[in-house]
Amino acid sequence: MPIRSRGTAAAAAMFLAGLTVLSAAPAHGTSDLATTRQKPTVREGASPLVSRPQSGLSPGRPAGESGPADAMAGTHTVASGNTLWDIAQQALGDAMRWDSVYDLNRQTIEHEALRHGYPSSDRGHWIFPGTVLALPRPPMARTQPSSRFVPAPCPTTYGELKDTRCGFLVVPENRAHPSPRTLRLAVALVRSSSPRPRPDPIVFFAGGPGADALADISGLTEAGLNRDRDLIVLSQRGTYSSERPLTCPEIDRFYRERVRLLYDAPSTGDRYAQAAARCRDRLTAQGIDLAAYNTSENAADAADLRRVLGIREWNVLSHSYGTQLALTYMRMFPQGIRSVTVDGVVPPSVATPGWTWSSMRESFDNIVRACAAQLSCRERYPDSGATYLRMVRQLEARPVTVHVTVPQVGRVKVVLDGGALLNWMVRASHAPETFAVGVDELAHGHPERIAGQWAAAWLPGSQGMFAHGLSLSVWCSEWVPFETPEEQLAKGRQAFPELPRSVVAQAPQLPFLRQACQAWNVPKAPGSVREVTRSSIPTLAVSGSFDAQTGAQWGRYVARTLSRSTVVTLAGVAHGAYDTPCGAKVITSFFDDPEHPDTRCVRTVKPVPFVIGSEGAGTRE
């Protein structure tokens, strides 16, 4: 599902590519739902009993800058609010050494965890005030390349970039394990359309994980998001325009083949895992450290970019996985952030494969309600939701095979089982006007419309351009290890108790991800990557009511701990609001005045009318 070029056939081909949080094309409907303002709250203090280690990167301190190593070997008594990360940074001058503090004190830390009722400390995730920890001796100085910006010609992959300067952000490949190896991350500096732009630019974080942010420049500028400010677009590590892209043509080929396979079959999962293994073997043979491609490193890259460009303060615009990155960046490196927009929210504290079920159900219910609210849709399709669920069950028991013609590809064999129809719902959320008529046609023995849409979501695709490897490195270290298979299944059953186990056993858009992660074989991230972001930085959380990938409920969720937040939900919009007319207006007004954004258009936007037809012949109301 990584939609690379919003609204293009290639984008549609990629947008269901097993990814939960991509750069997707929003529905052309507009919005109508609630705008709420989060009241300032007192920040909650640290637990009096438990504190947590952070990731191996120092918040508020860009990579390449280290604190003084002013402590010799000795001891440290844990105080309330301490983390192993804090202790390593303050006592050893290197937050990366939190794991060496843990290793030296493993027995003590684990004993204290048991004494406080925890089965383990989760490798130092839980430490307790009063615990006396031995400190390792400071190591010999290690070489770590400093980040820098190198001007370069703009790429032409997505067409000529007008009024734009480009270059590369050169960063360490792995800050947690210093070495001379560096990465070159593509950066585009897009001039504001105003002759006198405001001094605080906007930096854009794209989704995926794995989408190339440079592909979104035209959408951002067409939406007017550079109206008053320069726009800075960073191609995240591992993405197509940057050095050492973690592209996986092996997985692209698997997705192309999957339209003719049973979606839920174990043999299909085996093929996915084999494709992931082949990609991993190829990338690691090139010397690529797959563990270095994660959200914490991405956040440190962003912090370094602001520093090397000499920007005192900027605003963050983020979409989909980019919101997970933005929330992590706010927590780790808050300095210099004036305001943040999160569009299609992925909360780091809860994101797992099973988490995706809640968004799927929310989108489904809202689309069905919207049909019921439209007289012609209600009269022609009074039971569209029940019919859809019945057809998922029916196709899971008796899959159908149909041949359809796909533009630029030709005649294609498509197999529809329950899992395929369930995941077609993600595609339907971006074109909701055909949901009811498509389901009705399917129920009357005409699956061609849905089969064609399902196949077009994968074919012809942007082969070799989406960074599936970055997706897997993030999901397999930061999502999958923090949820058991039983917990994932329970979330599926809770969301859709009407559906059979074989359907709910596979998370929406992420089927057989656990098997693929076994093949990808990256270590579990430290528990600190799932810290809740608590911040007073002004934040706008904007969502679409039809978003089947990152439901609107998650914008409200993250706002609870963001004391200066505004929450906006746009009715009838799917995954991505920043390039809808109202969404762009709200976002630009927020950057102009983060405390008082103009949200009046939210009340005027409605879902697009549903198509009314009969067995394949559809006409718009």
Short mmCIF file of C-alpha atoms in Angstrom, two decimals, residues 18 64 170 178 195 263 276 280 313 330 338 378 416 471 481 517 566:
data_model
loop_
_atom_site.label_atom_id
_atom_site.label_comp_id
_atom_site.label_asym_id
_atom_site.label_seq_id
_atom_site.Cartn_x
_atom_site.Cartn_y
_atom_site.Cartn_z
CA GLY A 18 1.10 -4.85 2.79
CA GLY A 64 27.72 14.14 16.24
CA VAL A 170 25.55 12.98 5.14
CA PRO A 178 29.87 4.11 15.61
CA PRO A 195 8.49 36.73 -2.26
CA TYR A 263 -4.83 -14.18 0.24
CA ALA A 276 11.74 -11.12 2.26
CA ARG A 280 17.58 -9.53 3.07
CA GLU A 313 13.19 26.95 14.33
CA MET A 330 9.22 15.62 19.34
CA ARG A 338 7.87 25.53 16.55
CA ARG A 378 -30.10 3.88 1.72
CA LEU A 416 -11.07 -13.22 -4.38
CA SER A 471 9.19 -1.08 6.23
CA PRO A 481 7.94 -7.83 19.03
CA CYS A 517 10.05 -10.74 10.25
CA THR A 566 -6.02 20.85 18.10
#
